[in-house]
XYZ file of C-alpha atoms in Angstrom:
479
model
C -6.278 -31.884 14.348
C -7.781 -30.023 11.434
C -10.963 -29.271 13.343
C -8.976 -28.174 16.390
C -6.946 -25.757 14.298
C -10.081 -24.326 12.707
C -11.621 -23.841 16.113
C -8.517 -22.047 17.323
C -8.233 -19.790 14.264
C -11.865 -18.837 14.555
C -11.347 -17.610 18.097
C -7.870 -16.113 17.910
C -8.884 -12.471 17.382
C -6.839 -10.915 20.164
C -5.911 -7.255 20.411
C -2.159 -7.387 19.823
C -0.114 -4.697 18.183
C 1.406 -6.379 15.116
C 2.882 -9.532 13.713
C 6.294 -8.513 14.978
C 4.944 -10.458 17.954
C 5.172 -13.629 15.893
C 8.910 -13.174 15.583
C 9.232 -12.588 19.322
C 7.196 -15.688 20.067
C 9.309 -17.794 17.743
C 12.468 -16.571 19.458
C 10.914 -17.549 22.784
C 9.975 -20.980 21.490
C 6.237 -20.446 21.113
C 6.056 -20.497 17.292
C 3.993 -18.386 14.886
C 0.886 -20.476 15.392
C 0.667 -19.060 18.917
C -0.853 -16.068 17.150
C -2.848 -18.070 14.629
C -0.345 -17.425 11.859
C 1.513 -19.785 9.567
C 5.070 -21.005 10.042
C 6.674 -17.900 8.526
C 8.149 -19.776 5.562
C 7.304 -18.856 1.967
C 5.799 -21.491 -0.309
C 8.749 -21.130 -2.693
C 11.879 -19.011 -3.062
C 10.806 -15.347 -3.061
C 12.108 -12.625 -5.342
C 11.195 -9.916 -2.797
C 11.474 -9.856 0.979
C 9.698 -6.570 1.627
C 7.121 -4.276 0.018
C 6.537 -0.528 -0.072
C 2.943 -0.070 -1.233
C 2.547 3.520 -2.419
C -1.112 4.518 -2.725
C -2.250 7.724 -4.450
C -5.522 8.569 -2.724
C -8.219 10.208 -4.839
C -7.354 8.450 -8.114
C -4.887 10.423 -10.258
C -5.796 10.362 -13.922
C -3.884 7.704 -15.859
C -4.992 9.600 -18.978
C -2.961 12.635 -17.917
C 0.016 10.981 -16.185
C 1.073 7.843 -18.081
C -1.418 6.565 -20.677
C -0.850 8.835 -23.667
C -3.518 8.525 -26.367
C -3.146 10.683 -29.526
C -6.761 9.884 -30.411
C -7.969 12.002 -27.506
C -6.216 15.069 -28.864
C -7.666 14.383 -32.301
C -11.178 13.977 -30.866
C -10.959 16.743 -28.257
C -14.396 18.347 -27.758
C -16.161 15.752 -29.900
C -18.521 13.034 -28.643
C -16.783 9.800 -27.680
C -17.934 7.022 -30.058
C -20.766 4.799 -28.833
C -18.754 1.680 -29.583
C -16.277 2.839 -26.905
C -18.505 4.164 -24.131
C -22.079 3.566 -25.212
C -24.076 1.670 -22.608
C -21.090 1.429 -20.274
C -21.113 2.132 -16.542
C -20.524 5.596 -15.122
C -20.526 6.950 -11.605
C -23.590 8.708 -10.205
C -21.875 12.057 -10.871
C -22.047 11.670 -14.644
C -24.450 8.774 -15.128
C -27.126 11.129 -16.460
C -24.866 12.970 -18.902
C -25.903 12.645 -22.524
C -23.014 14.606 -23.980
C -19.620 13.008 -23.392
C -17.066 15.111 -25.286
C -13.490 13.831 -25.300
C -10.944 15.684 -23.185
C -7.355 15.507 -24.416
C -4.463 15.226 -21.983
C -3.983 18.369 -19.913
C -0.206 18.555 -20.304
C 2.650 17.442 -22.543
C 3.688 13.802 -22.937
C 7.144 12.640 -23.985
C 8.822 9.291 -24.380
C 11.633 8.627 -21.941
C 14.633 6.351 -21.646
C 15.487 3.357 -23.779
C 12.052 1.899 -23.046
C 10.272 4.873 -24.601
C 7.748 4.971 -21.772
C 5.346 7.918 -21.937
C 5.249 10.127 -18.844
C 3.636 13.558 -18.492
C 5.416 16.816 -17.737
C 3.868 16.932 -14.245
C 6.304 14.175 -13.180
C 9.730 15.017 -14.650
C 11.785 13.115 -12.088
C 9.601 10.051 -12.422
C 10.108 10.336 -16.175
C 13.876 10.320 -15.629
C 13.680 6.859 -14.010
C 11.181 5.370 -16.486
C 13.638 2.610 -17.385
C 13.509 1.365 -13.796
C 9.718 1.025 -13.813
C 7.371 -1.744 -14.898
C 4.048 -0.259 -15.992
C 0.743 -2.112 -15.969
C -1.533 -0.048 -18.203
C -4.448 -2.468 -18.192
C -5.632 -2.430 -14.583
C -9.347 -3.095 -14.082
C -11.412 -2.650 -10.905
C -14.988 -3.300 -9.893
C -16.068 -0.158 -8.041
C -16.351 3.493 -9.122
C -16.659 4.940 -5.612
C -13.563 5.902 -3.631
C -14.424 4.021 -0.450
C -15.271 0.738 -2.124
C -12.415 0.940 -4.611
C -9.898 1.661 -1.832
C -11.175 -1.367 0.051
C -10.818 -3.497 -3.061
C -7.285 -2.335 -3.710
C -6.232 -3.016 -0.111
C -8.342 -6.027 0.855
C -9.598 -7.636 -2.362
C -13.237 -6.852 -1.519
C -15.123 -3.662 -2.357
C -18.149 -4.432 -0.194
C -17.054 -6.197 3.002
C -14.421 -5.465 5.640
C -11.685 -7.982 4.936
C -8.044 -8.366 6.026
C -5.699 -5.970 4.250
C -3.006 -7.316 1.943
C -0.313 -6.369 4.451
C -2.135 -8.369 7.110
C -2.328 -11.407 4.839
C 1.384 -11.146 4.078
C 2.319 -10.918 7.724
C -0.044 -13.769 8.578
C 1.874 -15.868 6.073
C 5.454 -14.702 6.541
C 5.790 -13.096 9.965
C 8.376 -10.490 10.888
C 12.082 -10.025 10.300
C 12.444 -7.618 13.206
C 11.821 -8.109 16.929
C 11.828 -4.404 17.733
C 9.443 -2.884 15.186
C 5.966 -3.658 13.893
C 6.049 -6.019 10.935
C 3.433 -3.953 9.108
C 3.435 -0.142 9.152
C 0.959 2.233 7.509
C 2.267 5.770 6.898
C -0.670 8.179 6.478
C -0.275 11.267 4.300
C 0.616 14.496 6.149
C -2.931 15.715 5.367
C -4.621 12.801 7.136
C -5.902 9.261 6.629
C -7.499 7.844 3.447
C -11.250 7.612 2.947
C -11.471 3.993 4.091
C -9.223 4.878 7.017
C -8.005 2.045 9.238
C -9.748 -0.566 7.083
C -6.932 -0.052 4.577
C -4.507 -1.614 7.065
C -6.895 -3.572 9.288
C -6.740 -7.287 10.048
C -10.419 -7.986 9.286
C -11.241 -11.508 10.420
C -7.570 -12.403 10.941
C -6.280 -12.169 14.511
C -5.652 -8.522 15.379
C -1.946 -9.302 15.718
C -1.667 -8.962 11.953
C -3.042 -5.417 11.538
C -0.842 -2.505 10.517
C 0.547 0.042 12.945
C -0.097 3.590 11.733
C 2.354 6.446 12.241
C 4.299 8.875 10.101
C 7.334 11.119 10.337
C 5.353 13.935 11.933
C 3.120 11.901 14.262
C 4.799 8.947 16.004
C 2.941 6.166 17.806
C 0.779 7.494 20.621
C 1.333 6.563 24.273
C 4.650 4.869 23.580
C 7.018 6.974 25.679
C 7.709 6.132 29.319
C 6.002 8.579 31.709
C 8.415 11.182 33.041
C 7.439 10.290 36.611
C 8.859 6.760 36.192
C 12.608 6.300 35.939
C 14.156 4.003 33.355
C 15.577 1.802 36.127
C 12.161 1.365 37.733
C 10.550 0.726 34.359
C 13.080 -1.971 33.424
C 12.893 -3.602 36.862
C 9.092 -3.732 36.663
C 9.180 -5.328 33.234
C 11.722 -7.895 34.395
C 9.527 -8.784 37.377
C 6.430 -9.130 35.200
C 8.331 -11.305 32.753
C 9.398 -13.680 35.534
C 5.833 -13.914 36.812
C 4.422 -14.473 33.336
C 6.986 -17.131 32.495
C 6.220 -18.915 35.749
C 2.526 -18.902 34.856
C 3.278 -20.232 31.375
C 5.272 -23.117 32.816
C 2.279 -24.025 34.964
C -0.121 -23.783 32.002
C 1.815 -24.791 28.870
C 0.101 -24.146 25.551
C -1.872 -21.123 26.736
C -1.362 -19.184 23.528
C -3.381 -16.113 24.490
C -1.124 -15.390 27.449
C 1.975 -16.007 25.340
C 0.811 -13.483 22.793
C -0.073 -10.894 25.420
C 3.375 -11.232 26.949
C 4.894 -10.715 23.522
C 2.755 -7.626 22.887
C 4.014 -5.979 26.093
C 7.609 -6.847 25.247
C 7.240 -5.444 21.749
C 5.841 -2.201 23.163
C 8.821 -1.949 25.504
C 11.280 -2.488 22.667
C 9.436 0.010 20.487
C 9.995 2.709 23.122
C 13.552 2.827 21.844
C 13.329 1.532 18.270
C 10.428 3.633 16.927
C 11.807 7.035 18.012
C 15.145 6.033 16.527
C 13.816 4.905 13.158
C 11.468 7.924 12.996
C 14.221 10.461 13.659
C 14.600 11.854 10.160
C 16.877 14.628 11.475
C 19.689 12.085 11.674
C 19.741 11.838 7.867
C 22.620 13.650 6.115
C 21.714 17.006 4.507
C 22.321 15.677 0.995
C 19.758 12.903 1.540
C 17.148 15.339 2.851
C 17.843 17.580 -0.112
C 17.561 14.746 -2.652
C 14.061 13.866 -1.403
C 12.970 17.494 -1.073
C 12.540 17.101 2.680
C 14.195 20.497 3.216
C 11.948 22.356 0.748
C 10.801 25.415 2.708
C 8.812 26.680 -0.291
C 6.610 23.589 -0.381
C 6.005 22.313 3.165
C 3.542 19.639 2.013
C 6.133 18.198 -0.338
C 8.732 18.317 2.448
C 6.376 16.480 4.819
C 5.611 13.760 2.255
C 9.332 13.484 1.496
C 10.012 12.799 5.172
C 7.417 10.032 5.050
C 9.253 8.537 2.061
C 12.510 8.610 4.020
C 10.716 6.943 6.925
C 9.514 4.194 4.555
C 13.086 3.549 3.436
C 14.325 3.499 7.029
C 11.628 1.000 7.995
C 12.409 -1.503 5.229
C 16.088 -0.991 6.003
C 15.313 -2.263 9.501
C 13.444 -5.299 8.184
C 9.816 -4.147 8.339
C 8.005 -6.528 5.999
C 5.238 -4.312 4.585
C 5.126 -0.516 4.489
C 2.005 1.227 3.226
C 2.771 4.788 2.129
C -0.122 7.142 1.349
C -0.010 10.172 -0.924
C -3.256 12.075 -0.406
C -5.940 11.830 2.257
C -9.704 11.906 2.712
C -11.239 14.852 0.863
C -11.152 17.938 3.072
C -10.828 21.648 2.361
C -12.581 21.485 -1.008
C -12.455 19.350 -4.121
C -8.965 18.247 -5.149
C -7.211 19.935 -2.208
C -6.180 16.995 -0.043
C -5.969 14.319 -2.749
C -6.004 13.614 -6.491
C -9.791 13.620 -6.953
C -10.004 16.042 -9.882
C -13.524 16.599 -11.166
C -13.434 20.322 -11.850
C -10.062 21.970 -12.520
C -7.706 19.117 -13.194
C -4.725 21.004 -14.580
C -4.471 23.499 -11.718
C -4.815 20.737 -9.136
C -2.241 18.441 -10.719
C 0.242 21.279 -11.027
C 0.181 21.259 -7.199
C -0.065 17.511 -6.568
C 2.635 16.552 -9.078
C 5.592 18.212 -7.294
C 4.489 16.777 -3.930
C 4.698 13.247 -5.326
C 7.394 13.393 -7.980
C 10.748 14.206 -6.366
C 10.243 12.249 -3.118
C 9.228 9.031 -4.891
C 11.975 9.250 -7.511
C 14.498 9.907 -4.747
C 13.146 6.961 -2.739
C 13.889 4.561 -5.607
C 17.320 6.068 -6.238
C 18.215 5.989 -2.548
C 17.094 2.387 -2.161
C 19.059 1.340 -5.225
C 22.184 3.065 -3.932
C 21.858 1.230 -0.594
C 21.215 -2.163 -2.198
C 17.648 -2.300 -0.854
C 15.856 -2.320 -4.199
C 17.171 -5.789 -5.039
C 15.048 -7.288 -2.252
C 12.226 -4.750 -2.013
C 9.194 -4.455 -4.268
C 7.911 -0.888 -4.670
C 4.305 -0.655 -5.877
C 2.637 2.554 -7.154
C -1.128 2.311 -7.480
C -4.440 4.077 -7.067
C -8.075 3.086 -6.568
C -9.157 3.608 -10.189
C -8.501 5.779 -13.222
C -10.324 8.679 -14.875
C -12.673 9.073 -17.814
C -11.378 10.223 -21.206
C -14.298 12.671 -21.352
C -15.232 16.002 -19.814
C -17.318 16.074 -16.690
C -20.259 18.326 -17.520
C -19.775 21.972 -16.564
C -16.120 21.460 -15.597
C -12.650 20.740 -16.947
C -12.086 17.563 -14.943
C -12.741 13.846 -15.281
C -15.060 11.412 -13.538
C -14.093 8.052 -12.014
C -13.187 5.114 -14.252
C -12.486 1.631 -12.833
C -12.459 -0.023 -16.280
C -8.924 1.033 -17.162
C -6.058 2.574 -15.214
C -2.310 2.379 -14.614
C -0.064 1.047 -11.877
C 3.687 0.597 -11.818
C 6.120 -1.588 -9.921
C 9.876 -1.397 -9.414
C 12.570 -3.409 -7.729
C 12.677 -7.055 -6.779
C 11.398 -9.577 -9.277
C 9.840 -7.333 -11.932
C 10.996 -6.283 -15.377
C 12.555 -2.858 -15.817
C 11.603 -0.451 -18.558
C 8.606 -2.600 -19.457
C 4.959 -1.851 -20.247
C 2.341 -4.552 -19.813
C -1.170 -4.357 -21.244
C -3.051 -1.477 -22.799
C -6.332 0.383 -22.819
C -8.303 1.177 -25.968
C -7.468 4.171 -28.176
C -9.403 6.465 -25.851
C -7.887 5.154 -22.602
C -11.385 4.194 -21.478
C -11.168 0.460 -20.958
C -8.408 -2.117 -20.512
C -8.418 -4.322 -23.602
C -5.005 -5.985 -23.810
C -3.669 -8.329 -21.094
C -6.312 -7.091 -18.654
C -5.127 -7.185 -15.014
C -7.772 -7.325 -12.302
C -7.122 -6.288 -8.724
C -7.107 -9.982 -7.784
C -4.406 -10.572 -10.420
C -2.464 -7.636 -8.986
C -2.634 -9.073 -5.475
C -1.769 -12.589 -6.643
C 1.339 -11.204 -8.338
C 2.550 -9.309 -5.281
C 2.085 -12.422 -3.139
C 3.930 -14.476 -5.763
C 6.923 -12.147 -5.674
C 7.058 -12.673 -1.898
C 7.083 -16.434 -2.365
C 3.422 -16.957 -1.476
C 0.969 -18.916 -3.601
C -2.250 -16.944 -3.346
C -4.498 -20.021 -3.515
C -2.697 -21.596 -0.543
C -2.655 -18.534 1.708
C -5.997 -19.159 3.427
C -7.801 -18.654 6.728
C -10.914 -20.493 7.883
C -13.737 -18.026 8.590
C -17.515 -18.451 8.670
C -17.385 -21.925 7.184
C -15.028 -21.141 4.311
C -11.291 -21.092 3.635
C -10.912 -17.401 2.828
C -8.089 -15.773 0.912
C -7.005 -12.335 -0.292
C -7.881 -13.139 -3.906
C -11.292 -14.688 -3.089
C -11.979 -17.273 -5.829
C -10.127 -15.472 -8.637
C -6.719 -14.090 -9.505
C -3.844 -15.135 -11.740
C -0.205 -14.124 -11.460
C 0.670 -11.523 -14.112
C 3.493 -13.546 -15.659
C 4.296 -10.898 -18.254
C 5.839 -8.505 -15.717
C 8.062 -11.018 -13.910
C 11.807 -10.671 -14.450
């Protein structure tokens, strides 16, 4: 039986829409394995049922947002000590620099709440909820290029196309909703991230487990019924096809590919009603739109991102398992315009990016708490890497730094008002309770009731997993 299952999993890469199909198949008696997935049960009791994975594209500087280091102000303009950065890796942009003068934070830092967490003045509303957040200030990645680092953060690999974390989660747990995709990616209003669909792709998993991409401004393409076909005719046609398909299945029991294709068509039909409904942000009360900044006529980019945040809340409210929410897109229109990639004029860029991010995300957490959603939802704030504590030559920005950066989590299963780990005195490298990306992924899976070493898929002769051959749960952040 083991060999038969391996053979099936190796050939189950069908072009279905999402793992919401697994739920439909289970309700029709086919079971999750009809799609090559697991049985939909966690390995142990989960703390979280759903995840909103908030990705800041372009790598905002941890040095200037959260990781306050007085030493940088003291050493501003002076060469960073060799014992800190001497002989260390740098990106190709600054690898040839001999002078590496320290650059102090570009704005004011203050301590906030009972936890005393340090947050910059660019994010005042985030600062106001600091006691709800669990900071990891010792993140460590393996790649200093945006594309590779984004792949690592989403798939666990910075060099190969692998299944995204959302795909792994849906492979293991399935869907809670028959009418919506189990895994939704919400691109930024400015476009998709640098690694594009690979950030929510299924890799070598069956295509059923990939994310479905749409946002508040651009719904799913080709979903609406053509105007030339009446609803009655459409429903009658679907009913006829269902009868024919079920008859065929009775003649050929166990034909999983047909079962999954039937489910994909039925999901698409259900989504014709459910997706427009869940995407209709105009149905939100004015005070909710105002709290997120979705009605901000002075900052249309902020308003558009705010609507995406509301969409994320509406999706998890309807039982969508994994929502990937992007802030920032692939670099277009000049350096630092469409994302956080600040090499040249950091302060001016962040003065624009900060307001776009700050109010909508703070309002998202407050809104979810008020609705009772935060108790069962894990909200993750992360980015592909951090920034250097030094000047980039000829500019007032910072180069890429995967050796130390910050992420935060909030909601189900994590401590509140807590800071885990630390970088050195210059915010260059994680030195205390270092958390790798594999550790980060293992922890998110753990909070969903999944043991990362047991969530595997046989591919090319190996039992593959999201965390490869590494990863430990970050016990210090668990509530």
